[in-house]
Coordinates of C-alpha atoms in Angstrom, one line a residue:
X1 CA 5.0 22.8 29.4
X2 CA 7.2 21.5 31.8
X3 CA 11.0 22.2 31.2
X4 CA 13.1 20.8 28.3
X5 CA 15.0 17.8 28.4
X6 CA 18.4 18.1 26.0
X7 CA 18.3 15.1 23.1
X8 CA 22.2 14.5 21.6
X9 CA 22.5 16.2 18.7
X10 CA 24.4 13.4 17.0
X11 CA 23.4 9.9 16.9
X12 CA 26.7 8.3 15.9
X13 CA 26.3 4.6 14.9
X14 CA 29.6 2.8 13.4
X15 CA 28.9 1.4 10.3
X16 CA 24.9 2.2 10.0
X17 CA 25.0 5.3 9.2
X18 CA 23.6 8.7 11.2
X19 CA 20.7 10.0 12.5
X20 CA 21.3 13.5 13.8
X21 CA 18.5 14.5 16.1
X22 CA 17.6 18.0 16.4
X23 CA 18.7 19.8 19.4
X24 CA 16.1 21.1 21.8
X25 CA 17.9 23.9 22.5
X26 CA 15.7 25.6 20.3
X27 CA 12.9 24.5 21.5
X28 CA 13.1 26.3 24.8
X29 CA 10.4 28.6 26.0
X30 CA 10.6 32.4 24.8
X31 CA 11.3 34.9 26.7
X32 CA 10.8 37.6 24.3
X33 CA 7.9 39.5 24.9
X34 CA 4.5 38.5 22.2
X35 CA 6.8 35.4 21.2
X36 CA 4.8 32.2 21.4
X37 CA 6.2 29.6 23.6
X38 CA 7.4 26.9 21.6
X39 CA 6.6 23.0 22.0
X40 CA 8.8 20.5 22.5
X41 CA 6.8 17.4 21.4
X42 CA 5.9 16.3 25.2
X43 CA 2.7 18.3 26.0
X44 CA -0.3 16.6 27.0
X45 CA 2.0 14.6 29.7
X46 CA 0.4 12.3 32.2
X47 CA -2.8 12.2 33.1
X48 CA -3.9 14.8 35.2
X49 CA -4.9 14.0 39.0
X50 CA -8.0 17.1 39.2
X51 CA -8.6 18.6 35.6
X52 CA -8.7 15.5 33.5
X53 CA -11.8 16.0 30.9
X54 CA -11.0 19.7 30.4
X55 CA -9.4 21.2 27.3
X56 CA -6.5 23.3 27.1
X57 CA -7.9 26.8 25.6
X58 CA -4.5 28.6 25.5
X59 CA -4.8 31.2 22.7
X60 CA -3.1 31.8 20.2
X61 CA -4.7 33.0 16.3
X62 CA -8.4 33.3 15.5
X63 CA -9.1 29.5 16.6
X64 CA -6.9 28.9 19.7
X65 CA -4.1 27.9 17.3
X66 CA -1.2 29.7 15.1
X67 CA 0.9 28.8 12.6
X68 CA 4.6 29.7 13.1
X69 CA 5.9 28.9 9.2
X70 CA 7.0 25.6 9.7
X71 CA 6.4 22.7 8.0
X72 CA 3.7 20.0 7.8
X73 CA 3.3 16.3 6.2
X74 CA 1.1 17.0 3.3
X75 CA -0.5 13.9 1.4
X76 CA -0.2 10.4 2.7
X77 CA 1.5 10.1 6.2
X78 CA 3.1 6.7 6.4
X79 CA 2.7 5.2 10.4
X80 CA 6.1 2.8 10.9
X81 CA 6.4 0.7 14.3
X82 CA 9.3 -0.6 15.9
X83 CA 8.2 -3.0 18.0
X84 CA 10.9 -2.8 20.6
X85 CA 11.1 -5.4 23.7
X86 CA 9.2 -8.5 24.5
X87 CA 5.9 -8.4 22.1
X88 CA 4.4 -12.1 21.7
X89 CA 2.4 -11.8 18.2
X90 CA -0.8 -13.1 19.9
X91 CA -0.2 -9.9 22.6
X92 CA -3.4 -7.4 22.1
X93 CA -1.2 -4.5 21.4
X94 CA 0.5 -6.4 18.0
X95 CA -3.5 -6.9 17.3
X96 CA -4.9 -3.5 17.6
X97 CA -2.1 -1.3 16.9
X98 CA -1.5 -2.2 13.6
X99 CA -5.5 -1.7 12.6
X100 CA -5.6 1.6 14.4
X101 CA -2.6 2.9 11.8
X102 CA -4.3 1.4 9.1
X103 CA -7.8 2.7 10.0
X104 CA -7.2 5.7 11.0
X105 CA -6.9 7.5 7.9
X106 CA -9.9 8.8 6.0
X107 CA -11.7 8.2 9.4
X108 CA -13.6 11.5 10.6
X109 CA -11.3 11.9 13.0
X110 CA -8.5 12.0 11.6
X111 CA -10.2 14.5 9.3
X112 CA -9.7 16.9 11.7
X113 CA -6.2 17.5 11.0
X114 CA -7.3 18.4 6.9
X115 CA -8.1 22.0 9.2
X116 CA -4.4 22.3 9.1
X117 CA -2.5 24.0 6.4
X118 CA 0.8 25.7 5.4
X119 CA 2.0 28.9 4.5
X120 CA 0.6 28.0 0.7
X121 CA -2.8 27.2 2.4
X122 CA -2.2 23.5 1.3
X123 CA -3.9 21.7 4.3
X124 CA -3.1 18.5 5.4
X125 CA -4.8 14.7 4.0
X126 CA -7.2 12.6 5.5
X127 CA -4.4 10.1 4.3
X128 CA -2.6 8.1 6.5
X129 CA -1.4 4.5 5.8
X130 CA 0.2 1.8 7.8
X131 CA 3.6 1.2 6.4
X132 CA 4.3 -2.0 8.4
X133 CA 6.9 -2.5 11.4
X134 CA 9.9 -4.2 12.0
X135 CA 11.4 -5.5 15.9
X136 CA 14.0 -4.8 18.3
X137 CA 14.9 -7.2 20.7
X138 CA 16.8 -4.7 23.7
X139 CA 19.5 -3.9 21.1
X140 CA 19.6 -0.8 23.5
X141 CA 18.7 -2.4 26.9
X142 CA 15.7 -1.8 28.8
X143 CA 16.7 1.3 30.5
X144 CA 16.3 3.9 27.4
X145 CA 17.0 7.6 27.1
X146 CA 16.2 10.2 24.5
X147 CA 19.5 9.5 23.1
X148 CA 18.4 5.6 22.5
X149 CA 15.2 6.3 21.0
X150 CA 16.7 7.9 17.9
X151 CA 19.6 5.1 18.0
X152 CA 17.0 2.5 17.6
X153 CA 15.0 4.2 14.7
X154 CA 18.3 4.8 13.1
X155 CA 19.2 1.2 13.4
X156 CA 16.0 0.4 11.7
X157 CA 16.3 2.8 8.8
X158 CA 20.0 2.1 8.1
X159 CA 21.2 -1.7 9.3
X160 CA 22.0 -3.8 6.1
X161 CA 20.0 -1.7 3.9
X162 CA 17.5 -1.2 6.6
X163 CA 14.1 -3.0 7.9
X164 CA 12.3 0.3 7.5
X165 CA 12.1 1.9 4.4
X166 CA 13.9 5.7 4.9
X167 CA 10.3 8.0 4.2
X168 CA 9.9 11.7 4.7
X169 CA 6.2 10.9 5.1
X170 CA 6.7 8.7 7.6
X171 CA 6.3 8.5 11.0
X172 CA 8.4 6.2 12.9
X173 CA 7.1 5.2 16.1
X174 CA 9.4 2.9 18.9
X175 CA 7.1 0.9 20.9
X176 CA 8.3 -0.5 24.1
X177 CA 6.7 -3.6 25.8
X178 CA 6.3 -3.1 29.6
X179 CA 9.5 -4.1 31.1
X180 CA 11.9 -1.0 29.2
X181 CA 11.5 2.5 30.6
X182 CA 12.2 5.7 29.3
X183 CA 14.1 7.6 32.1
X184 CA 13.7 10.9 31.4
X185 CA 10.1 10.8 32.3
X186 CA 8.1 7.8 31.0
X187 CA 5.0 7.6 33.5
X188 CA 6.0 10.2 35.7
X189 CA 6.3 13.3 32.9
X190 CA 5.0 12.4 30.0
X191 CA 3.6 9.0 28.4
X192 CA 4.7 9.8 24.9
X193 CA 6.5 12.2 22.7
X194 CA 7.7 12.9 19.1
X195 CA 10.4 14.9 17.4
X196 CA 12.7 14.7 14.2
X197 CA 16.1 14.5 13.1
X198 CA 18.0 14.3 9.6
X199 CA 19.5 10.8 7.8
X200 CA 21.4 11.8 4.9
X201 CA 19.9 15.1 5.0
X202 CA 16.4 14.1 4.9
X203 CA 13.9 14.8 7.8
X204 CA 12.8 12.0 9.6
X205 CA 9.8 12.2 11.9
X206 CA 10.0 9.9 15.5
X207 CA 8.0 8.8 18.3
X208 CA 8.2 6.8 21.6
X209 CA 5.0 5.9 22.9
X210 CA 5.7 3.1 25.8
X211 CA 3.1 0.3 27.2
X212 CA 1.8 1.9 30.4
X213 CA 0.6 -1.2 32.0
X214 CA 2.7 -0.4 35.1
X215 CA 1.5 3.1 35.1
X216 CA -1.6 2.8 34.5
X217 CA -3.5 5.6 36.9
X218 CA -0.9 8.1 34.7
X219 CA -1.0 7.0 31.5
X220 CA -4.3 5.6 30.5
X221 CA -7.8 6.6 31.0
X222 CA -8.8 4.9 34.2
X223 CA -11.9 3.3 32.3
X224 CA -12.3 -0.8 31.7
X225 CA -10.8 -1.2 28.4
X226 CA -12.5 -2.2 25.0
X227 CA -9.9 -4.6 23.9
X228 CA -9.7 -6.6 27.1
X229 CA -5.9 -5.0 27.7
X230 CA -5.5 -1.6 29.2
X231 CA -1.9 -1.0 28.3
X232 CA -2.9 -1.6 24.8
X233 CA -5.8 0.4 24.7
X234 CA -3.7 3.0 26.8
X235 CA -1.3 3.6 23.6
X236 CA -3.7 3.2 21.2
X237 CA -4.7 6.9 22.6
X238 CA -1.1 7.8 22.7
X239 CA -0.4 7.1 19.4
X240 CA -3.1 8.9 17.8
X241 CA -2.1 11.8 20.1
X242 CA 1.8 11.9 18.5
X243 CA 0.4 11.6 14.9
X244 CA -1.7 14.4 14.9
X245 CA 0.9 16.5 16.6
X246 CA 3.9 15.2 14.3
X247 CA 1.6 15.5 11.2
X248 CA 0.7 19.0 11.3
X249 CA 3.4 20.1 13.8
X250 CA 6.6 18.1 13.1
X251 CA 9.5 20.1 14.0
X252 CA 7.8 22.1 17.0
X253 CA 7.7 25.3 14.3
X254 CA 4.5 24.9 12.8
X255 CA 1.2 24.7 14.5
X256 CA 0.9 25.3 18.3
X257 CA -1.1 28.1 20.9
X258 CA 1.2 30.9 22.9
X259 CA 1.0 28.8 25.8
X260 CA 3.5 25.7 23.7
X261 CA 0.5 23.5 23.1
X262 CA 0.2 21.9 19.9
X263 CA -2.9 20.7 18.8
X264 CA -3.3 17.0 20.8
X265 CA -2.0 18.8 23.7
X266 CA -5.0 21.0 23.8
X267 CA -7.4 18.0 24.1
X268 CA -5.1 15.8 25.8
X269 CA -7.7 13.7 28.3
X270 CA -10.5 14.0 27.1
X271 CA -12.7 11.7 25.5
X272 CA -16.1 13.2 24.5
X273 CA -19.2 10.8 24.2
X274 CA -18.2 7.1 24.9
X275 CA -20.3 4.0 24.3
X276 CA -19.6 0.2 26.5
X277 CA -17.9 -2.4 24.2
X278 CA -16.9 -5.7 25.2
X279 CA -17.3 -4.6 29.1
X280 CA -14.9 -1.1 28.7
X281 CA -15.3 2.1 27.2
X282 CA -15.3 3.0 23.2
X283 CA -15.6 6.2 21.8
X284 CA -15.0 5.3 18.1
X285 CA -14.5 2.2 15.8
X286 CA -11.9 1.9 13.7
X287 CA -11.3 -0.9 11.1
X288 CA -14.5 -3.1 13.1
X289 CA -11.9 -2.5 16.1
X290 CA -13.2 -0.3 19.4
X291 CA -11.0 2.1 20.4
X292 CA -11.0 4.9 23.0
X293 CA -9.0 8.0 21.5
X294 CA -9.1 11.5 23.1
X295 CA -10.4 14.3 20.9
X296 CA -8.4 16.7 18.9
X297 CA -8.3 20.5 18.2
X298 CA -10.6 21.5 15.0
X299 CA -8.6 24.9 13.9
X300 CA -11.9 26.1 12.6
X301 CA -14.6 28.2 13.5
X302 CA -12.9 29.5 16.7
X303 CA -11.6 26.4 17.7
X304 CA -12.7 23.7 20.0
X305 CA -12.1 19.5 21.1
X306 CA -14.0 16.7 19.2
X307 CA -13.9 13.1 17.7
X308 CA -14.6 14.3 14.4
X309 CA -14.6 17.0 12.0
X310 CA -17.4 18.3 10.3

């Protein structure tokens, strides 16, 4: 994990209400010795240049992975987007995006994450459901920080009653189009990330996940893309990356290895057995859509990558 990047802990927004992000001060490696390191919802990060295609096998309990007490989304997860930027509604991305969060669940890849459980052995739901989206047209600029991501999901949640509905289930990702940048690290540290922060004392799970169409060698497979788009396609990969993590790791205190990686992190890359579609590269279908996803961590029977789950 590289080091941590400090998010405000106050999002102060006159007359919308407040979304007070949690601090990532506590997120910091350990250095107390037989502590775990901790995540910080930005493993996985670029594409590697030498070791792409190999899994992260950083130990932690019986199957690579511990839990650390925190909590999980149990039942539905609800998939939000904020479609921040320029996004034309013919664009690929506003076509595949939207089926991917409302195929995903009760796929058997996302049934991987029912392998996942809290400290009542409740696991997590092959439930997930697309709880539609809402747009943001550089009501922050187009040079972003951490600090603006959670300003622009608590503009959503909180303008005039709010586009978005305010969900503890939910998942709100901000989408930017290909002319904003995230400058703590987009493309050159990481090519997406989620955390959480509190609205009227209720959790509220966050992601950024950016189109990578000018970075493409870092933030996308390399491989012709199903969809005809490679940005698209790109986050597609991304996306279902920061689910499974915020799902059964939101708050960076639940599921993760000793070396910080949660459970996307330890698969970040790799892609398993892929099939040509429309002249790219598929691994899965998803609502009669292609899609190339990397694999995820199965936390059973000592732990290893795959596209599905049994």
């Amino acid at each position: 994990m590289k080091n941590l990047m400090i998010r405000s802990a106050l999002v102060a927004l006159a007359g919308i209400g407040l979304l007070s992000a949690a601090d990532d001060n506590s997120q910091g490696n350990n250095n107390n010795q037989g502590e775990d390191t901790k995540p910080n919802g930005r493993g996985g990060d670029i594409k590697p240049a030498h070791d792409a295609g190999k899994s992260r096998k950083g130990g932690g309990g019986g199957n690579g992975i511990s839990y650390h007490n925190g909590p999980i989304i149990l039942n539905t997860t609800n998939v939000y987007y904020i479609w921040y930027g320029t996004w034309p509604g013919g664009s690929v991305a506003k076509l595949i995006l939207p089926v991917l969060a409302g195929s995903i669940g009760g796929s058997p890849y996302f049934n991987i994450n029912t392998t996942y459980y809290n400290g009542a052995g409740v696991h997590v739901t092959n439930a997930v459901n697309y709880g539609g989206a809402t747009t943001d047209n550089y009501s922050q600029g187009t040079q972003l920080n951490d600090n603006s991501i959670a300003v622009i999901v608590s503009k959503a949640l909180t303008t005039g009653g709010g586009s978005l509905p305010v969900d503890t289930n939910g998942v709100y990702f901000v989408l930017t189009s290909s002319d904003v940048n995230e400058t703590t690290g987009f493309c050159t540290q990481y090519c997406g990330w989620h955390w959480w922060g509190t609205l009227n004392g209720q959790a509220i799970k966050y992601a950024f996940v950016g189109d990578p169409t000018n970075c493409l060698s870092a933030c996308t497979n390399g491989t012709p893309s199903p969809n005809g788009n490679r940005g698209a396609d790109g986050m597609a990969s991304v996306i279902a990356h920061e689910l499974e993590e915020a799902v059964t790791d939101p708050q960076g205190t639940a599921w993760y290895d000793n070396g910080g990686n949660e459970n996307a992190d330890k698969c970040a890359w790799t892609f398993g057995t892929t099939y040509s579609s429309n002249g790219g590269v598929a691994n899965m279908k998803l609502g009669g859509t292609d899609f190339l996803i990397q694999r995820n961590w199965i936390n059973a029977s000592g732990g290893s990558c795959a596209l599905k789950y049994p």
